[in-house]
Amino acid sequence: MRTALNSPFSPGSDSIPEVWAGRTAQLSDWRDVVRPRRIAGLPERGRTILGEAGLGKSTLVRRIARDAAAAGDWTTQQLRVPSGADPLKIVATAILKLADQAGLPTSRERRIKDALSRVQAVAASGISLSLRQQEGPEPYTVLTALLVEVGRAAIARGDVMVLIHVDEVQNITDENALSQLLIALGDALVHEEEITAPGGVRVLRSLPIAVYLTGLPDFADMAGSRTGATFARRFKTTLLEAIADDDLVSALQPFIIEGWPVPDDLGGITRVHMEPTSVAAIVELCCGEPFLFQLAGEQAWYAGSTDVITRAQVLVGWKAARAEAATHVERILDRLPKRERDFVQAMAERPAQERTLTRIAQDMGFAKATDAGPTSQRLDSVRGIIERGKPYTFRHRAVEAYLTSDWPSVD
């Protein structure tokens, strides 16, 4: 009954899992703010979704893009930027596909043909030295020009959005490439088109274009230091945190109430249920991490073949997953600079009520609490691992569990 072919859990694949948990604020932001405002011609910033690995950044925007495509919008695929790759080539190729979707290649207008030919050159050569030495505008300006044309086509179509998703943006380490990409996308977002409103009045409106950037928290420093206030004005940044336990319970509630539908051996449909204690075990083990939630659910699914997932099966499945869970958290800790790693280690070794900046700084060997202040600020506002308060607390619950308990081991 329960097999690898019918599991509704999908850990770490960037695919949209069937069992979806949380992120209602971000989904609502797209549905109730970004899309309606841009469709109406009102200005709205792009969105930057950042967070540590495993928090579901890419999956979240893939879910938004899927919903957008279902509504008839024009969307790019997930444009993942590998380390060392030219982001302008990747984005230019995607924009050409959008232009084809908008019917621009068949246009007889000279400006569109010129924009298409120049973007095709960018898609082939990127921002290489040879391209920059050619006559004509810089690559970012031709990307912007074609995006504007695609936006105009969306206006003409009516009630259609253009959605662009660039992933792994922290891998864009070339300052020139990052600057050109952000300016190209930002210029398209702030472009205003003159149209004729009812009554013959000429007015300006924004293009129906939305841009989502996803990546690790490091990108906030990269973009801020290289583009300054321009980036902050044109993109709104969200730092993802762990999913609340109530949202995880709600995601698993269908297993308790009506059961999860799967094909039976007779060509019909049967249902897999969970005991309430099974749901509680999965929620406790995953510490609010979307990746660990999917991993715990998947392994519980594989731990038996009956129509009921028991707590014992959840624990058996987790034992098979705990090495991967530990590696997941270790990878997050290994990415931290030494001072930040030392800070969270010192914080974890203190009892919860004694986690103050003064005592943590003393444990780190600093003479003054202010010496550890910038480190605590980065761990809070940039990385989302701790929360400064009285006392300090962990926002990243899996990191806390790893450093302060036997987790991910279970009896």
Short mmCIF file of C-alpha atoms in Angstrom, two decimals:
data_model
loop_
_atom_site.label_atom_id
_atom_site.label_comp_id
_atom_site.label_asym_id
_atom_site.label_seq_id
_atom_site.Cartn_x
_atom_site.Cartn_y
_atom_site.Cartn_z
CA MET A 1 0.00 0.00 0.00
CA ARG A 2 2.71 2.49 1.03
CA THR A 3 5.50 2.50 -1.56
CA ALA A 4 8.11 4.88 -2.92
CA LEU A 5 5.81 5.50 -5.88
CA ASN A 6 2.94 6.92 -3.83
CA SER A 7 4.74 8.78 -1.03
CA PRO A 8 3.39 12.35 -0.72
CA PHE A 9 6.61 13.58 0.94
CA SER A 10 9.50 15.07 -1.09
CA PRO A 11 12.58 16.05 0.95
CA GLY A 12 15.29 18.16 -0.62
CA SER A 13 14.28 17.93 -4.27
CA ASP A 14 13.01 21.51 -4.83
CA SER A 15 9.80 19.87 -6.06
CA ILE A 16 6.52 21.04 -4.60
CA PRO A 17 5.54 18.44 -1.96
CA GLU A 18 1.99 17.18 -1.84
CA VAL A 19 1.99 17.65 1.93
CA TRP A 20 2.45 21.41 2.12
CA ALA A 21 3.11 23.12 5.46
CA GLY A 22 3.04 26.82 6.38
CA ARG A 23 4.44 29.82 4.48
CA THR A 24 0.94 31.30 4.34
CA ALA A 25 2.29 34.85 4.73
CA GLN A 26 4.48 34.57 1.62
CA LEU A 27 1.77 32.85 -0.43
CA SER A 28 -0.72 35.50 0.64
CA ASP A 29 1.77 38.24 -0.26
CA TRP A 30 1.85 36.96 -3.85
CA ARG A 31 -1.89 36.39 -4.08
CA ASP A 32 -3.10 39.53 -2.29
CA VAL A 33 -0.33 42.09 -2.83
CA VAL A 34 2.24 41.44 -5.55
CA ARG A 35 0.03 40.05 -8.31
CA PRO A 36 -3.01 42.34 -7.94
CA ARG A 37 -0.90 45.47 -7.60
CA ARG A 38 1.30 44.73 -10.60
CA ILE A 39 -1.70 43.65 -12.69
CA ALA A 40 -3.39 46.96 -11.80
CA GLY A 41 -0.30 48.90 -12.89
CA LEU A 42 0.67 49.92 -9.36
CA PRO A 43 4.33 49.89 -8.30
CA GLU A 44 5.47 46.98 -6.13
CA ARG A 45 8.99 45.88 -5.27
CA GLY A 46 10.54 42.59 -6.26
CA ARG A 47 10.88 39.94 -3.58
CA THR A 48 14.08 38.45 -2.18
CA ILE A 49 13.53 35.25 -0.15
CA LEU A 50 16.60 34.30 1.88
CA GLY A 51 17.35 31.71 4.54
CA GLU A 52 19.60 28.87 5.57
CA ALA A 53 19.53 25.58 3.67
CA GLY A 54 16.46 23.43 4.24
CA LEU A 55 13.98 26.23 4.91
CA GLY A 56 12.21 25.74 1.56
CA LYS A 57 13.06 29.01 -0.23
CA SER A 58 13.16 27.57 -3.74
CA THR A 59 10.19 25.29 -3.12
CA LEU A 60 8.13 28.25 -1.90
CA VAL A 61 8.72 30.29 -5.06
CA ARG A 62 8.19 27.21 -7.23
CA ARG A 63 4.79 26.90 -5.54
CA ILE A 64 4.08 30.58 -6.30
CA ALA A 65 5.18 30.08 -9.91
CA ARG A 66 2.97 27.01 -10.26
CA ASP A 67 -0.03 28.96 -8.99
CA ALA A 68 0.84 31.80 -11.36
CA ALA A 69 1.09 29.49 -14.36
CA ALA A 70 -2.26 27.93 -13.43
CA ALA A 71 -3.74 31.45 -13.56
CA GLY A 72 -2.37 31.91 -17.08
CA ASP A 73 0.67 34.01 -16.16
CA TRP A 74 3.97 33.83 -18.04
CA THR A 75 6.62 32.36 -15.77
CA THR A 76 10.25 31.38 -16.12
CA GLN A 77 11.46 28.09 -14.81
CA GLN A 78 13.57 28.10 -11.64
CA LEU A 79 16.72 29.86 -12.94
CA ARG A 80 19.37 28.28 -10.72
CA VAL A 81 22.75 30.06 -10.92
CA PRO A 82 25.71 27.67 -10.43
CA SER A 83 28.96 28.97 -8.95
CA GLY A 84 31.02 30.72 -11.62
CA ALA A 85 28.18 30.85 -14.15
CA ASP A 86 27.20 34.02 -16.01
CA PRO A 87 23.78 35.02 -14.62
CA LEU A 88 23.03 37.35 -17.53
CA LYS A 89 23.29 34.45 -19.98
CA ILE A 90 20.91 32.38 -17.86
CA VAL A 91 18.37 35.17 -17.47
CA ALA A 92 18.69 36.27 -21.11
CA THR A 93 17.84 32.75 -22.30
CA ALA A 94 14.76 32.73 -20.06
CA ILE A 95 13.65 36.16 -21.26
CA LEU A 96 13.87 34.98 -24.87
CA LYS A 97 11.50 32.13 -24.00
CA LEU A 98 9.10 34.62 -22.41
CA ALA A 99 9.34 36.76 -25.53
CA ASP A 100 8.43 33.74 -27.62
CA GLN A 101 5.50 33.03 -25.28
CA ALA A 102 4.38 36.64 -25.70
CA GLY A 103 4.55 36.33 -29.49
CA LEU A 104 7.27 38.99 -29.85
CA PRO A 105 9.44 37.11 -32.41
CA THR A 106 6.65 37.50 -34.96
CA SER A 107 6.45 41.26 -34.46
CA ARG A 108 7.31 43.54 -37.34
CA GLU A 109 8.43 46.38 -35.07
CA ARG A 110 12.07 47.28 -35.51
CA ARG A 111 12.73 48.03 -31.82
CA ILE A 112 11.55 44.55 -30.81
CA LYS A 113 13.67 42.85 -33.46
CA ASP A 114 16.70 44.85 -32.31
CA ALA A 115 16.06 43.94 -28.67
CA LEU A 116 15.67 40.28 -29.54
CA SER A 117 18.89 40.15 -31.52
CA ARG A 118 20.88 41.89 -28.81
CA VAL A 119 19.50 39.63 -26.06
CA GLN A 120 20.32 36.61 -28.20
CA ALA A 121 23.91 37.88 -28.23
CA VAL A 122 23.84 38.19 -24.44
CA ALA A 123 22.44 34.66 -24.17
CA ALA A 124 25.37 33.45 -26.27
CA SER A 125 28.20 35.57 -24.86
CA GLY A 126 27.02 36.92 -21.51
CA ILE A 127 28.97 39.91 -20.28
CA SER A 128 32.28 38.73 -21.67
CA LEU A 129 34.91 41.26 -22.66
CA SER A 130 34.30 40.60 -26.34
CA LEU A 131 30.65 41.56 -26.02
CA ARG A 132 31.42 44.73 -24.09
CA GLN A 133 33.81 45.79 -26.83
CA GLN A 134 31.04 45.62 -29.43
CA GLU A 135 29.18 48.75 -30.39
CA GLY A 136 25.88 49.32 -28.68
CA PRO A 137 24.47 49.45 -25.18
CA GLU A 138 25.62 47.41 -22.18
CA PRO A 139 24.06 43.93 -21.79
CA TYR A 140 21.86 44.94 -18.85
CA THR A 141 20.14 47.66 -20.87
CA VAL A 142 19.12 45.28 -23.65
CA LEU A 143 17.80 42.80 -21.09
CA THR A 144 15.72 45.57 -19.59
CA ALA A 145 14.48 46.64 -23.02
CA LEU A 146 13.24 43.16 -23.89
CA LEU A 147 11.64 42.73 -20.47
CA VAL A 148 9.78 45.99 -21.08
CA GLU A 149 8.54 44.64 -24.40
CA VAL A 150 7.36 41.44 -22.73
CA GLY A 151 5.61 43.56 -20.10
CA ARG A 152 3.89 45.59 -22.81
CA ALA A 153 2.69 42.38 -24.42
CA ALA A 154 1.29 41.25 -21.07
CA ILE A 155 -0.60 44.54 -20.75
CA ALA A 156 -2.05 44.06 -24.22
CA ARG A 157 -3.10 40.50 -23.31
CA GLY A 158 -4.81 41.71 -20.13
CA ASP A 159 -4.74 40.15 -16.61
CA VAL A 160 -1.42 38.42 -17.30
CA MET A 161 1.66 38.59 -15.08
CA VAL A 162 5.31 37.98 -15.95
CA LEU A 163 7.12 36.14 -13.14
CA ILE A 164 10.90 35.68 -13.06
CA HIS A 165 12.58 33.44 -10.46
CA VAL A 166 16.38 33.53 -10.05
CA ASP A 167 17.67 30.96 -7.55
CA GLU A 168 20.99 30.44 -5.71
CA VAL A 169 21.74 34.15 -6.09
CA GLN A 170 24.52 33.96 -3.49
CA ASN A 171 26.59 32.17 -6.16
CA ILE A 172 26.86 35.38 -8.21
CA THR A 173 30.27 36.46 -6.93
CA ASP A 174 31.28 38.60 -9.92
CA GLU A 175 30.50 42.19 -8.93
CA ASN A 176 29.90 43.36 -12.50
CA ALA A 177 27.54 40.49 -13.27
CA LEU A 178 25.57 40.98 -10.05
CA SER A 179 25.29 44.72 -10.55
CA GLN A 180 24.12 44.38 -14.16
CA LEU A 181 21.59 41.68 -13.30
CA LEU A 182 20.05 43.57 -10.37
CA ILE A 183 19.89 46.82 -12.32
CA ALA A 184 18.33 45.14 -15.36
CA LEU A 185 15.62 43.48 -13.27
CA GLY A 186 15.16 46.55 -11.09
CA ASP A 187 14.82 48.91 -14.06
CA ALA A 188 12.10 46.69 -15.51
CA LEU A 189 10.28 46.74 -12.18
CA VAL A 190 10.29 50.55 -11.95
CA HIS A 191 9.58 51.19 -15.63
CA GLU A 192 6.37 53.13 -16.22
CA GLU A 193 4.39 52.80 -19.43
CA GLU A 194 2.08 55.51 -20.75
CA ILE A 195 -1.37 54.16 -21.57
CA THR A 196 -4.77 55.58 -22.41
CA ALA A 197 -7.23 55.23 -19.52
CA PRO A 198 -11.03 55.27 -19.91
CA GLY A 199 -12.08 58.73 -21.01
CA GLY A 200 -9.01 59.19 -23.17
CA VAL A 201 -6.76 60.33 -20.33
CA ARG A 202 -3.06 59.47 -20.71
CA VAL A 203 -1.62 57.96 -17.51
CA LEU A 204 1.49 56.10 -16.41
CA ARG A 205 1.36 52.54 -15.12
CA SER A 206 3.92 49.95 -13.95
CA LEU A 207 4.47 46.81 -15.97
CA PRO A 208 2.89 43.52 -14.80
CA ILE A 209 6.29 42.04 -13.94
CA ALA A 210 7.29 40.31 -10.68
CA VAL A 211 10.81 39.21 -9.77
CA TYR A 212 11.70 36.69 -7.05
CA LEU A 213 15.30 36.13 -5.96
CA THR A 214 16.09 33.19 -3.64
CA GLY A 215 19.30 32.19 -1.90
CA LEU A 216 21.34 31.97 1.28
CA PRO A 217 21.47 34.87 3.76
CA ASP A 218 24.93 35.91 2.52
CA PHE A 219 23.28 37.50 -0.49
CA ALA A 220 21.89 40.36 1.60
CA ASP A 221 25.43 41.57 2.32
CA MET A 222 26.54 41.04 -1.26
CA ALA A 223 23.67 42.98 -2.79
CA GLY A 224 23.70 45.71 -0.18
CA SER A 225 27.42 46.41 -0.45
CA ARG A 226 27.50 46.35 -4.25
CA THR A 227 24.31 48.15 -5.18
CA GLY A 228 23.60 50.13 -2.01
CA ALA A 229 20.24 51.76 -1.47
CA THR A 230 19.07 50.97 -4.99
CA PHE A 231 18.65 47.28 -4.17
CA ALA A 232 16.74 48.02 -0.94
CA ARG A 233 14.37 50.37 -2.78
CA ARG A 234 13.60 47.87 -5.53
CA PHE A 235 13.49 44.56 -3.60
CA LYS A 236 11.80 43.62 -0.35
CA THR A 237 13.77 40.98 1.55
CA THR A 238 12.23 38.23 3.68
CA LEU A 239 14.36 36.03 5.92
CA LEU A 240 12.60 32.69 6.30
CA GLU A 241 12.39 31.02 9.71
CA ALA A 242 11.27 27.64 10.99
CA ILE A 243 7.64 26.70 10.40
CA ALA A 244 5.39 26.90 13.46
CA ASP A 245 4.33 23.59 15.00
CA ASP A 246 0.65 24.46 14.51
CA ASP A 247 1.21 24.78 10.76
CA LEU A 248 2.98 21.40 10.66
CA VAL A 249 0.11 19.78 12.56
CA SER A 250 -2.39 21.35 10.15
CA ALA A 251 -0.45 19.96 7.18
CA LEU A 252 -0.73 16.43 8.63
CA GLN A 253 -4.33 16.76 9.80
CA PRO A 254 -5.74 15.15 6.62
CA PHE A 255 -3.95 11.92 7.58
CA ILE A 256 -5.82 11.88 10.90
CA ILE A 257 -9.28 12.92 9.72
CA GLU A 258 -9.92 11.40 6.29
CA GLY A 259 -6.64 9.68 5.46
CA TRP A 260 -4.29 10.24 2.53
CA PRO A 261 -5.60 8.70 -0.73
CA VAL A 262 -3.39 6.14 -2.51
CA PRO A 263 -4.16 3.55 -5.21
CA ASP A 264 -4.97 0.07 -3.94
CA ASP A 265 -4.14 -3.24 -5.63
CA LEU A 266 -7.61 -3.53 -7.15
CA GLY A 267 -7.62 -0.39 -9.27
CA GLY A 268 -9.39 1.67 -6.63
CA ILE A 269 -8.42 4.11 -3.91
CA THR A 270 -7.62 3.39 -0.29
CA ARG A 271 -6.42 5.75 2.44
CA VAL A 272 -3.41 5.92 4.72
CA HIS A 273 -4.01 7.33 8.21
CA MET A 274 -1.74 8.57 11.00
CA GLU A 275 -2.21 8.24 14.71
CA PRO A 276 -2.22 11.60 16.55
CA THR A 277 0.91 10.44 18.38
CA SER A 278 2.58 9.87 15.00
CA VAL A 279 1.87 13.45 13.97
CA ALA A 280 3.23 14.71 17.29
CA ALA A 281 6.42 12.68 16.81
CA ILE A 282 7.06 14.02 13.29
CA VAL A 283 6.48 17.60 14.44
CA GLU A 284 8.80 17.18 17.41
CA LEU A 285 11.58 15.56 15.41
CA CYS A 286 11.70 18.03 12.51
CA CYS A 287 12.15 21.17 14.68
CA GLY A 288 10.17 23.29 12.22
CA GLU A 289 12.54 22.64 9.31
CA PRO A 290 10.67 22.01 6.02
CA PHE A 291 13.42 19.68 4.76
CA LEU A 292 13.42 17.66 7.98
CA PHE A 293 9.61 17.60 8.01
CA GLN A 294 9.56 16.04 4.56
CA LEU A 295 12.41 13.69 5.51
CA ALA A 296 10.66 12.48 8.67
CA GLY A 297 7.40 11.99 6.79
CA GLU A 298 9.07 10.10 3.96
CA GLN A 299 10.93 7.72 6.26
CA ALA A 300 7.81 7.10 8.35
CA TRP A 301 5.98 6.27 5.12
CA TYR A 302 8.68 3.75 4.15
CA ALA A 303 8.82 2.18 7.64
CA GLY A 304 5.70 0.09 7.05
CA SER A 305 3.15 -0.95 4.46
CA THR A 306 -0.12 -0.90 6.40
CA ASP A 307 -2.85 1.72 6.17
CA VAL A 308 -1.88 3.31 9.51
CA ILE A 309 1.41 5.11 10.24
CA THR A 310 2.17 4.47 13.90
CA ARG A 311 4.43 6.38 16.27
CA ALA A 312 6.74 3.37 16.36
CA GLN A 313 7.08 3.55 12.57
CA VAL A 314 7.88 7.26 12.76
CA LEU A 315 10.71 6.51 15.19
CA VAL A 316 12.00 3.59 13.13
CA GLY A 317 11.98 5.77 10.03
CA TRP A 318 13.74 8.60 11.82
CA LYS A 319 16.57 6.28 12.86
CA ALA A 320 17.22 5.74 9.17
CA ALA A 321 17.14 9.50 8.60
CA ARG A 322 19.06 10.81 11.60
CA ALA A 323 22.48 10.75 9.92
CA GLU A 324 21.12 12.91 7.11
CA ALA A 325 19.44 15.20 9.65
CA ALA A 326 22.71 15.61 11.55
CA THR A 327 24.61 16.34 8.33
CA HIS A 328 22.01 18.94 7.40
CA VAL A 329 22.59 20.92 10.61
CA GLU A 330 26.36 20.40 10.54
CA ARG A 331 26.45 21.90 7.06
CA ILE A 332 24.71 25.03 8.36
CA LEU A 333 27.15 25.34 11.26
CA ASP A 334 30.18 24.71 9.05
CA ARG A 335 29.19 27.65 6.85
CA LEU A 336 29.40 30.06 9.78
CA PRO A 337 32.57 32.12 10.24
CA LYS A 338 34.53 31.05 13.31
CA ARG A 339 33.34 33.89 15.54
CA GLU A 340 29.68 33.22 14.72
CA ARG A 341 30.15 29.49 15.29
CA ASP A 342 31.85 30.20 18.63
CA PHE A 343 28.96 32.48 19.60
CA VAL A 344 26.22 29.90 19.02
CA GLN A 345 28.32 27.24 20.73
CA ALA A 346 28.81 29.45 23.82
CA MET A 347 25.14 30.38 23.79
CA ALA A 348 24.08 26.72 23.61
CA GLU A 349 26.28 25.78 26.56
CA ARG A 350 24.50 28.28 28.80
CA PRO A 351 21.17 27.42 30.53
CA ALA A 352 18.30 29.05 28.66
CA GLN A 353 17.70 31.74 31.29
CA GLU A 354 21.40 32.71 31.34
CA ARG A 355 21.76 33.36 27.62
CA THR A 356 22.58 37.05 27.83
CA LEU A 357 25.05 38.94 25.67
CA THR A 358 27.24 39.71 28.69
CA ARG A 359 27.61 36.07 29.75
CA ILE A 360 28.03 34.76 26.21
CA ALA A 361 30.73 37.36 25.55
CA GLN A 362 32.51 36.34 28.76
CA ASP A 363 32.45 32.68 27.71
CA MET A 364 33.98 33.68 24.37
CA GLY A 365 36.82 35.47 26.18
CA PHE A 366 35.78 39.05 25.44
CA ALA A 367 36.36 41.80 27.99
CA LYS A 368 33.19 43.68 27.03
CA ALA A 369 29.77 42.54 25.90
CA THR A 370 29.88 45.06 23.05
CA ASP A 371 32.77 43.12 21.51
CA ALA A 372 30.30 40.31 20.70
CA GLY A 373 27.50 42.69 19.67
CA PRO A 374 28.11 42.74 15.89
CA THR A 375 28.34 38.94 15.83
CA SER A 376 25.02 38.55 17.64
CA GLN A 377 23.43 41.10 15.31
CA ARG A 378 24.51 39.16 12.21
CA LEU A 379 23.30 35.86 13.67
CA ASP A 380 19.92 37.50 14.28
CA SER A 381 19.15 39.89 11.45
CA VAL A 382 21.22 38.35 8.64
CA ARG A 383 21.20 34.60 9.34
CA GLY A 384 18.05 34.15 11.42
CA ILE A 385 19.72 31.63 13.73
CA ILE A 386 19.23 33.46 17.04
CA GLU A 387 16.94 36.15 18.38
CA ARG A 388 18.38 38.85 20.58
CA GLY A 389 16.33 39.52 23.67
CA LYS A 390 16.32 39.07 27.41
CA PRO A 391 17.47 36.33 27.34
CA TYR A 392 18.75 35.43 23.87
CA THR A 393 16.91 32.53 22.22
CA PHE A 394 17.40 30.31 19.18
CA ARG A 395 15.25 30.97 16.14
CA HIS A 396 16.78 28.01 14.30
CA ARG A 397 15.37 25.21 16.43
CA ALA A 398 17.27 22.39 14.71
CA VAL A 399 20.58 24.12 15.45
CA GLU A 400 19.51 24.54 19.08
CA ALA A 401 18.45 20.89 19.36
CA TYR A 402 21.71 19.71 17.80
CA LEU A 403 23.87 21.78 20.15
CA THR A 404 21.91 21.29 23.39
CA SER A 405 20.52 17.75 23.30
CA ASP A 406 20.95 14.26 21.87
CA TRP A 407 18.90 15.19 18.80
CA PRO A 408 18.71 13.80 16.12
CA SER A 409 19.16 10.52 18.03
CA VAL A 410 16.00 8.95 19.46
CA ASP A 411 15.41 6.11 21.89
#
